[in-house]
Short mmCIF file of C-alpha atoms in Angstrom, two decimals:
data_model
loop_
_atom_site.label_atom_id
_atom_site.label_comp_id
_atom_site.label_asym_id
_atom_site.label_seq_id
_atom_site.Cartn_x
_atom_site.Cartn_y
_atom_site.Cartn_z
CA MET A 11 12.95 -8.63 -3.33
CA ARG A 12 12.21 -9.09 0.34
CA ALA A 13 15.42 -10.91 1.19
CA LEU A 14 17.35 -8.97 3.81
CA ARG A 15 18.21 -11.59 6.35
CA SER A 16 21.78 -12.35 7.46
CA SER A 17 23.12 -9.23 5.76
CA ALA A 18 20.53 -6.90 7.30
CA ALA A 19 22.96 -5.14 9.60
CA ALA A 20 25.53 -4.67 6.86
CA ALA A 21 23.00 -3.30 4.40
CA VAL A 22 21.55 -0.92 6.95
CA ALA A 23 25.06 0.29 7.79
CA VAL A 24 25.65 1.09 4.12
CA ILE A 25 22.32 2.90 3.86
CA ALA A 26 23.11 4.88 6.99
CA ALA A 27 26.35 6.01 5.40
CA PHE A 28 24.35 7.58 2.58
CA THR A 29 21.59 9.19 4.63
CA ALA A 30 19.86 8.76 7.97
CA VAL A 31 17.66 5.69 8.10
CA SER A 32 14.93 7.82 9.59
CA GLY A 33 14.57 9.46 6.19
CA CYS A 34 12.36 6.55 5.18
CA ALA A 35 10.00 6.98 8.09
CA LYS A 36 8.71 10.42 8.92
CA LYS A 37 6.69 11.86 11.76
CA SER A 38 3.28 10.29 12.07
CA ASP A 39 0.43 12.50 10.90
CA ALA A 40 -2.38 10.17 11.98
CA LYS A 41 -4.94 11.39 14.51
CA ASP A 42 -4.62 9.52 17.80
CA SER A 43 -8.33 8.79 18.01
CA GLU A 44 -8.50 7.25 14.53
CA ALA A 45 -5.27 5.34 14.17
CA VAL A 46 -4.34 1.89 15.38
CA LYS A 47 -1.08 2.46 17.24
CA VAL A 48 1.68 -0.08 16.72
CA THR A 49 4.64 0.21 19.08
CA ALA A 50 7.62 -1.85 17.96
CA THR A 51 10.60 -2.69 20.15
CA ASP A 52 13.40 -5.24 19.85
CA ASP A 53 11.29 -7.89 21.57
CA ALA A 54 7.66 -6.74 21.42
CA CYS A 55 4.93 -5.57 19.03
CA GLU A 56 2.19 -3.75 20.93
CA VAL A 57 -1.11 -2.91 19.22
CA SER A 58 -3.49 -0.35 20.72
CA LYS A 59 -6.59 -2.01 19.24
CA THR A 60 -7.03 -5.69 18.47
CA SER A 61 -10.46 -5.13 16.92
CA PHE A 62 -11.58 -2.31 14.64
CA PRO A 63 -13.98 -1.72 11.70
CA ALA A 64 -13.21 -2.62 8.11
CA GLY A 65 -12.42 0.06 5.55
CA HIS A 66 -9.61 2.59 5.42
CA VAL A 67 -7.34 1.84 8.37
CA THR A 68 -4.31 3.86 9.49
CA LEU A 69 -1.56 2.15 11.44
CA ALA A 70 0.51 4.72 13.36
CA ILE A 71 3.82 2.95 13.91
CA GLU A 72 6.51 3.97 16.36
CA ASN A 73 9.81 2.13 16.59
CA LYS A 74 11.06 2.34 20.17
CA GLY A 75 13.64 -0.38 19.62
CA SER A 76 17.34 -0.19 18.77
CA LYS A 77 17.01 -1.92 15.39
CA VAL A 78 15.51 -0.91 12.06
CA THR A 79 12.14 -2.62 11.84
CA GLU A 80 9.31 -3.32 9.42
CA VAL A 81 5.63 -3.88 10.03
CA TYR A 82 3.31 -6.18 8.06
CA VAL A 83 -0.37 -7.04 8.10
CA TYR A 84 -0.87 -10.69 7.14
CA ALA A 85 -4.00 -12.53 6.07
CA PRO A 86 -4.55 -16.05 7.50
CA ASP A 87 -2.75 -17.62 4.52
CA ASP A 88 0.27 -15.33 5.15
CA ARG A 89 -0.63 -13.20 2.15
CA ILE A 90 0.71 -9.69 2.68
CA VAL A 91 -2.16 -7.20 3.01
CA THR A 92 0.08 -4.17 3.57
CA GLU A 93 3.53 -3.36 4.89
CA ARG A 94 6.07 -0.67 5.68
CA GLU A 95 9.80 -1.30 5.76
CA ASN A 96 12.90 0.59 6.92
CA ILE A 97 11.43 2.19 10.05
CA GLY A 98 14.49 3.42 11.92
CA PRO A 99 14.99 3.44 15.69
CA GLY A 100 13.20 6.35 17.32
CA THR A 101 11.12 7.15 14.23
CA LYS A 102 7.46 6.95 13.29
CA ALA A 103 5.59 5.99 10.12
CA ASP A 104 1.97 5.66 9.02
CA ILE A 105 0.38 3.02 6.82
CA THR A 106 -3.04 3.76 5.34
CA ALA A 107 -4.63 0.63 3.90
CA THR A 108 -8.03 -0.73 2.91
CA ILE A 109 -8.70 -3.86 4.95
CA LYS A 110 -11.74 -6.09 4.64
CA ALA A 111 -13.49 -7.79 7.55
CA GLY A 112 -11.67 -10.87 8.78
CA SER A 113 -8.90 -12.19 10.99
CA TYR A 114 -5.34 -10.96 10.49
CA GLU A 115 -1.96 -10.68 12.18
CA ILE A 116 0.18 -7.58 12.61
CA ALA A 117 3.88 -8.45 12.61
CA CYS A 118 6.83 -6.33 13.72
CA LYS A 119 10.21 -7.52 12.44
CA PRO A 120 13.18 -6.13 14.42
CA GLY A 121 16.23 -6.16 12.18
CA MET A 122 13.88 -6.73 9.23
CA LYS A 123 14.20 -10.51 9.33
CA GLY A 124 12.32 -13.65 10.29
CA ASP A 125 8.59 -14.17 10.74
CA GLY A 126 8.31 -11.28 13.17
CA ILE A 127 6.61 -10.76 16.51
CA ARG A 128 2.91 -11.17 15.76
CA GLN A 129 -0.33 -9.93 17.25
CA LYS A 130 -3.73 -11.27 16.20
CA ILE A 131 -6.33 -8.69 15.20
CA THR A 132 -9.95 -8.82 14.10
CA VAL A 133 -11.36 -6.47 11.49
CA THR A 134 -15.13 -6.29 11.85
CA GLY A 135 -17.74 -5.62 9.20
CA GLY A 136 -19.34 -2.78 11.10
CA GLY A 137 -17.47 0.10 9.52
CA ALA A 138 -19.28 2.70 7.46
CA GLN A 139 -19.04 1.85 3.77
CA LYS A 140 -17.55 4.66 1.73
CA LYS A 141 -19.20 5.31 -1.63
CA SER A 142 -17.22 3.92 -4.53
CA ASP A 143 -15.24 6.47 -6.54
CA PRO A 144 -15.49 5.73 -10.31
CA GLU A 145 -12.05 7.26 -10.90
CA LEU A 146 -10.48 4.96 -8.34
CA ASP A 147 -12.35 1.96 -9.73
CA LYS A 148 -10.94 2.83 -13.14
CA ALA A 149 -7.44 3.22 -11.72
CA VAL A 150 -7.57 -0.22 -10.11
CA ALA A 151 -8.90 -1.82 -13.30
CA GLU A 152 -6.17 -0.22 -15.41
CA TYR A 153 -3.50 -1.18 -12.92
CA ARG A 154 -4.73 -4.78 -12.95
CA ARG A 155 -4.31 -4.81 -16.73
CA TYR A 156 -0.84 -3.32 -16.37
CA VAL A 157 0.24 -5.93 -13.82
CA GLN A 158 -0.98 -8.75 -16.04
CA GLU A 159 0.77 -7.26 -19.08
CA GLN A 160 4.03 -7.03 -17.14
CA ALA A 161 3.73 -10.65 -16.05
CA ASP A 162 3.01 -11.79 -19.61
CA GLU A 163 5.94 -9.82 -21.00
CA SER A 164 8.22 -11.03 -18.20
CA VAL A 165 7.55 -14.67 -18.94
CA ALA A 166 8.41 -14.12 -22.59
CA ALA A 167 11.62 -12.23 -21.74
CA ALA A 168 12.59 -14.78 -19.08
CA GLN A 169 12.11 -17.58 -21.59
CA LYS A 170 14.86 -16.05 -23.76
CA PHE A 171 17.11 -15.96 -20.73
CA ALA A 172 16.25 -19.54 -19.76
CA ASP A 173 16.77 -20.76 -23.32
CA ALA A 174 20.24 -19.21 -23.38
CA VAL A 175 21.11 -20.92 -20.09
CA THR A 176 19.72 -24.24 -21.27
CA SER A 177 21.76 -24.06 -24.48
CA GLY A 178 24.91 -23.26 -22.47
CA ASP A 179 25.39 -19.87 -24.13
CA LEU A 180 27.04 -17.83 -21.38
CA ASP A 181 27.22 -14.52 -23.27
CA ALA A 182 23.61 -14.69 -24.48
CA ALA A 183 22.40 -15.54 -20.98
CA LYS A 184 24.23 -12.54 -19.54
CA LYS A 185 22.71 -10.23 -22.17
CA ALA A 186 19.19 -11.52 -21.50
CA TYR A 187 19.41 -11.47 -17.71
CA ALA A 188 18.54 -7.84 -16.84
CA SER A 189 15.62 -7.53 -19.27
CA SER A 190 14.15 -10.81 -18.01
CA ARG A 191 13.60 -9.12 -14.64
CA THR A 192 12.02 -5.83 -15.77
CA GLY A 193 8.34 -6.73 -15.49
CA TRP A 194 8.88 -8.42 -12.14
CA GLU A 195 10.68 -5.37 -10.75
CA ARG A 196 7.96 -3.00 -11.99
CA THR A 197 5.23 -4.90 -10.14
CA GLU A 198 7.17 -6.60 -7.35
CA PRO A 199 4.82 -5.73 -4.45
CA VAL A 200 1.97 -7.54 -6.21
CA ALA A 201 4.14 -10.58 -6.87
CA GLU A 202 5.38 -10.58 -3.28
CA SER A 203 1.85 -10.41 -1.89
CA PHE A 204 1.41 -14.11 -2.67
CA GLY A 205 4.18 -14.96 -0.22
CA ASP A 206 5.49 -18.18 -1.76
CA ILE A 207 6.66 -17.06 -5.22
CA ASP A 208 9.27 -14.44 -4.34
CA PRO A 209 11.44 -16.85 -2.26
CA LYS A 210 11.58 -19.19 -5.25
CA VAL A 211 12.53 -16.73 -7.97
CA ASP A 212 14.13 -13.64 -6.41
CA VAL A 213 15.88 -14.62 -3.19
CA ARG A 214 19.57 -13.87 -2.62
CA GLU A 215 21.89 -16.36 -1.01
CA ASP A 216 21.98 -14.46 2.27
CA GLY A 217 18.18 -14.42 2.30
CA LEU A 218 17.72 -18.17 2.40
CA GLU A 219 15.81 -19.67 5.30
CA LYS A 220 17.10 -22.79 7.03
CA ASP A 221 17.08 -25.83 4.70
CA GLN A 222 15.74 -23.73 1.79
CA LYS A 223 17.15 -24.67 -1.61
CA TRP A 224 18.49 -21.70 -3.53
CA THR A 225 16.67 -21.28 -6.83
CA GLY A 226 15.75 -18.42 -9.14
CA TRP A 227 17.41 -15.51 -10.88
CA HIS A 228 20.15 -14.75 -8.37
CA ARG A 229 21.32 -18.36 -8.14
CA LEU A 230 21.83 -18.28 -11.91
CA GLU A 231 23.34 -14.79 -11.73
CA LYS A 232 26.08 -16.15 -9.49
CA SER A 233 26.88 -18.95 -11.92
CA LEU A 234 27.00 -16.64 -14.92
CA TRP A 235 29.15 -13.87 -13.45
CA GLN A 236 31.11 -15.34 -10.55
CA ASP A 237 31.57 -18.92 -11.69
CA GLN A 238 31.65 -17.96 -15.38
CA LYS A 239 30.08 -21.28 -16.40
CA ILE A 240 26.77 -23.01 -16.90
CA THR A 241 26.33 -26.43 -15.33
CA ASP A 242 23.68 -29.08 -15.79
CA GLU A 243 22.23 -27.97 -12.47
CA ASP A 244 21.96 -24.42 -13.80
CA LYS A 245 20.07 -25.68 -16.83
CA ALA A 246 17.61 -27.45 -14.55
CA LEU A 247 17.29 -24.29 -12.45
CA ALA A 248 16.44 -22.29 -15.58
CA GLY A 249 13.57 -24.69 -16.22
CA GLN A 250 12.40 -24.36 -12.63
CA LEU A 251 12.54 -20.58 -12.89
CA MET A 252 10.18 -20.69 -15.85
CA LYS A 253 7.75 -22.97 -14.01
CA ASP A 254 7.69 -20.59 -11.04
CA LEU A 255 7.28 -17.51 -13.24
CA GLU A 256 4.46 -19.17 -15.14
CA ASP A 257 2.78 -19.85 -11.79
CA TRP A 258 3.13 -16.13 -11.00
CA ARG A 259 1.73 -15.15 -14.39
CA LYS A 260 -1.35 -17.34 -13.89
CA ARG A 261 -2.00 -16.14 -10.35
CA VAL A 262 -1.31 -12.43 -10.73
CA GLY A 263 -4.81 -11.78 -12.07
CA THR A 264 -6.25 -12.97 -8.74
CA ALA A 265 -4.29 -10.47 -6.65
CA GLU A 266 -6.38 -8.26 -4.40
CA LEU A 267 -5.82 -4.69 -5.57
CA THR A 268 -7.07 -1.51 -3.90
CA PRO A 269 -6.23 2.18 -4.43
CA THR A 270 -4.40 2.36 -1.11
CA GLY A 271 -2.63 -0.89 -1.95
CA MET A 272 -1.44 0.63 -5.22
CA ALA A 273 -0.17 3.70 -3.38
CA ASN A 274 1.59 1.65 -0.72
CA GLY A 275 3.03 -0.58 -3.44
CA ALA A 276 4.55 2.46 -5.13
CA LYS A 277 6.21 3.37 -1.83
CA GLU A 278 7.45 -0.22 -1.44
CA LEU A 279 9.10 -0.03 -4.85
CA LEU A 280 11.02 3.04 -3.72
CA ASP A 281 11.98 1.16 -0.56
CA GLU A 282 13.33 -1.61 -2.81
CA VAL A 283 15.55 0.94 -4.54
CA TYR A 284 16.69 2.45 -1.26
CA ARG A 285 17.32 -0.83 0.50
CA ASN A 286 18.80 -3.05 -2.22
CA LYS A 287 19.66 -1.17 -5.40
CA ILE A 288 21.45 1.85 -3.94
CA THR A 289 23.63 -0.40 -1.79
CA GLY A 290 24.44 -2.80 -4.63
CA GLU A 291 23.04 -5.70 -2.60
CA GLU A 292 20.55 -6.83 -5.23
CA GLU A 293 22.70 -7.61 -8.26
CA ARG A 294 26.00 -8.24 -6.52
CA TYR A 295 27.43 -10.42 -9.30
CA SER A 296 26.01 -8.89 -12.51
CA HIS A 297 25.98 -5.27 -11.24
CA THR A 298 22.78 -4.63 -13.19
CA ASP A 299 21.27 -2.80 -10.21
CA LEU A 300 20.45 0.33 -12.21
CA ASP A 301 18.24 -1.67 -14.58
CA ASP A 302 16.26 -2.89 -11.58
CA PHE A 303 16.31 0.63 -10.12
CA ALA A 304 14.73 2.04 -13.29
CA ALA A 305 12.08 -0.68 -13.39
CA ASN A 306 11.13 -0.04 -9.75
CA VAL A 307 10.75 3.68 -10.46
CA GLU A 308 8.71 3.00 -13.62
CA GLY A 309 6.36 0.74 -11.71
CA ALA A 310 5.94 3.26 -8.90
CA GLU A 311 5.25 6.06 -11.38
CA LYS A 312 2.65 3.94 -13.18
CA ALA A 313 0.68 3.37 -9.97
CA TYR A 314 1.02 7.03 -9.03
CA GLY A 315 -0.05 8.20 -12.48
CA LEU A 316 -3.27 6.19 -12.28
CA LEU A 317 -4.07 7.55 -8.81
CA LYS A 318 -2.97 11.10 -9.60
CA PRO A 319 -6.37 12.55 -10.64
CA VAL A 320 -7.95 11.61 -7.32
CA ALA A 321 -4.88 12.57 -5.29
CA ALA A 322 -4.86 15.97 -7.03
CA ARG A 323 -8.43 16.64 -5.88
CA HIS A 324 -7.52 15.91 -2.29
CA ASP A 325 -3.95 17.23 -2.05
CA ALA A 326 -2.79 19.34 -4.99
CA ALA A 327 0.44 20.32 -3.23
CA LEU A 328 1.39 16.68 -2.74
CA VAL A 329 0.85 15.92 -6.42
CA GLN A 330 2.96 18.91 -7.42
CA GLU A 331 5.78 17.69 -5.18
CA LEU A 332 5.53 14.11 -6.45
CA ASP A 333 5.70 15.25 -10.07
CA LYS A 334 8.81 17.25 -9.25
CA GLN A 335 10.54 14.42 -7.41
CA PHE A 336 9.71 11.74 -9.99
CA ASP A 337 11.25 14.01 -12.65
CA ALA A 338 14.36 14.44 -10.49
CA VAL A 339 14.82 10.68 -10.01
CA LYS A 340 14.38 9.98 -13.73
CA LYS A 341 16.83 12.75 -14.64
CA ALA A 342 19.39 11.31 -12.21
CA LEU A 343 18.99 7.85 -13.72
CA ASP A 344 19.35 9.16 -17.26
CA GLY A 345 22.92 10.16 -16.42
CA TYR A 346 23.86 6.49 -16.15
CA ARG A 347 22.25 5.16 -19.33
CA GLU A 348 24.49 3.23 -21.67
CA GLY A 349 23.13 1.78 -24.91
CA ASP A 350 19.82 0.03 -24.27
CA GLY A 351 20.53 -0.30 -20.58
CA PHE A 352 22.66 1.22 -17.84
CA LYS A 353 26.26 1.33 -16.69
CA ALA A 354 27.46 -1.50 -14.48
CA TYR A 355 26.81 -0.44 -10.91
CA ASP A 356 30.31 -1.33 -9.74
CA THR A 357 31.54 1.57 -11.91
CA VAL A 358 29.38 4.05 -9.96
CA GLY A 359 31.41 5.69 -7.18
CA GLN A 360 30.29 6.35 -3.62
CA ASP A 361 29.69 10.06 -4.24
CA ASP A 362 27.36 9.28 -7.13
CA ARG A 363 25.60 6.60 -5.10
CA LYS A 364 25.04 9.19 -2.38
CA LYS A 365 23.46 11.52 -4.95
CA LEU A 366 21.17 8.75 -6.16
CA SER A 367 20.25 7.96 -2.56
CA ASP A 368 19.37 11.59 -1.94
CA VAL A 369 16.97 11.87 -4.90
CA VAL A 370 15.30 8.57 -4.01
CA ASN A 371 14.85 9.70 -0.41
CA ALA A 372 13.39 13.02 -1.60
CA LEU A 373 10.74 11.09 -3.57
CA SER A 374 10.12 8.43 -0.93
CA GLU A 375 8.96 10.87 1.75
CA PRO A 376 6.05 12.49 -0.19
CA LEU A 377 5.21 9.15 -1.80
CA SER A 378 4.53 7.76 1.67
CA LYS A 379 1.61 10.23 1.88
CA LEU A 380 -0.09 9.12 -1.34
CA ALA A 381 -2.25 6.40 0.24
CA ALA A 382 -3.66 8.83 2.79
CA ALA A 383 -4.43 11.36 0.04
CA VAL A 384 -6.25 8.74 -2.00
CA ALA A 385 -8.23 7.53 1.02
CA LYS A 386 -9.64 10.97 1.94
#
């Protein structure tokens, strides 16, 4: 979930207490002559090139501002082409992405909120076309099937949740809540790429834009756990949630998927864990954060697993490290399993949260290099 608006400073403060924010953004490895440099400050977003060839593009980002920032590439319809979040002050990060010819905007978002400071760019069709890799084509095709399967399964699981809300069954709705979100959390970067669906179904109250009506999972979560009741409005919201999720299910097959996009999406899922789940921001009423955490990791590992054969050819050491760190994260999560799910996150102490933060950070750093390995 992309909502980190009015609580951005508070969330970042919590993250900083666990580990340095710069852990999510490492030293740039991009060659100066090849990369498009993006220099972000608190009031500017400078781009070294406003026109460059289509194909594999590396954005070498440096945050010279005082606030944590994020950088996006937007298509004309505000669809997210690629992104990188949690770039701390004084740190650098690279994004390797496959971008087609066309007009786009690069946005820097100081404080990780708002529409960002935007620069128009043009991607020309003059770049050398790299020969298609059958293994990567297969990976994309299999990932597309996986994303569609997760959407189909999510709609079915969410219907059970919505039916419980509509019938006024508080206990049944609570039991169905976490599992209704699993498929969404596994494939969230794809869902978010459409731009308009995420704010309807997965926004938190502090993430609302001016005059935006609060709908979706977290609005119902508040009713179920904080208010401890289901109103007629909640029943209507459950119906709206299903309409919005059905829209997502129908559209997900049209998402533009690329190998680098899959790799960057895996990194984004780890950022979701680091930014929202570790802090307890995501499921602040239900405390089902660990269920979301596990789904994010599962989705990231799926994308990585499909890209692994190609990444292993190009960077065997990276693959070895990723295997090790994925195993460490899963082992850490296993310690909090309870029945078919996980312990309530409000029962997890600060020391244990710090340990979880550390293993996520240890995976996030090498995972940020996957897109570059795939693009070689």
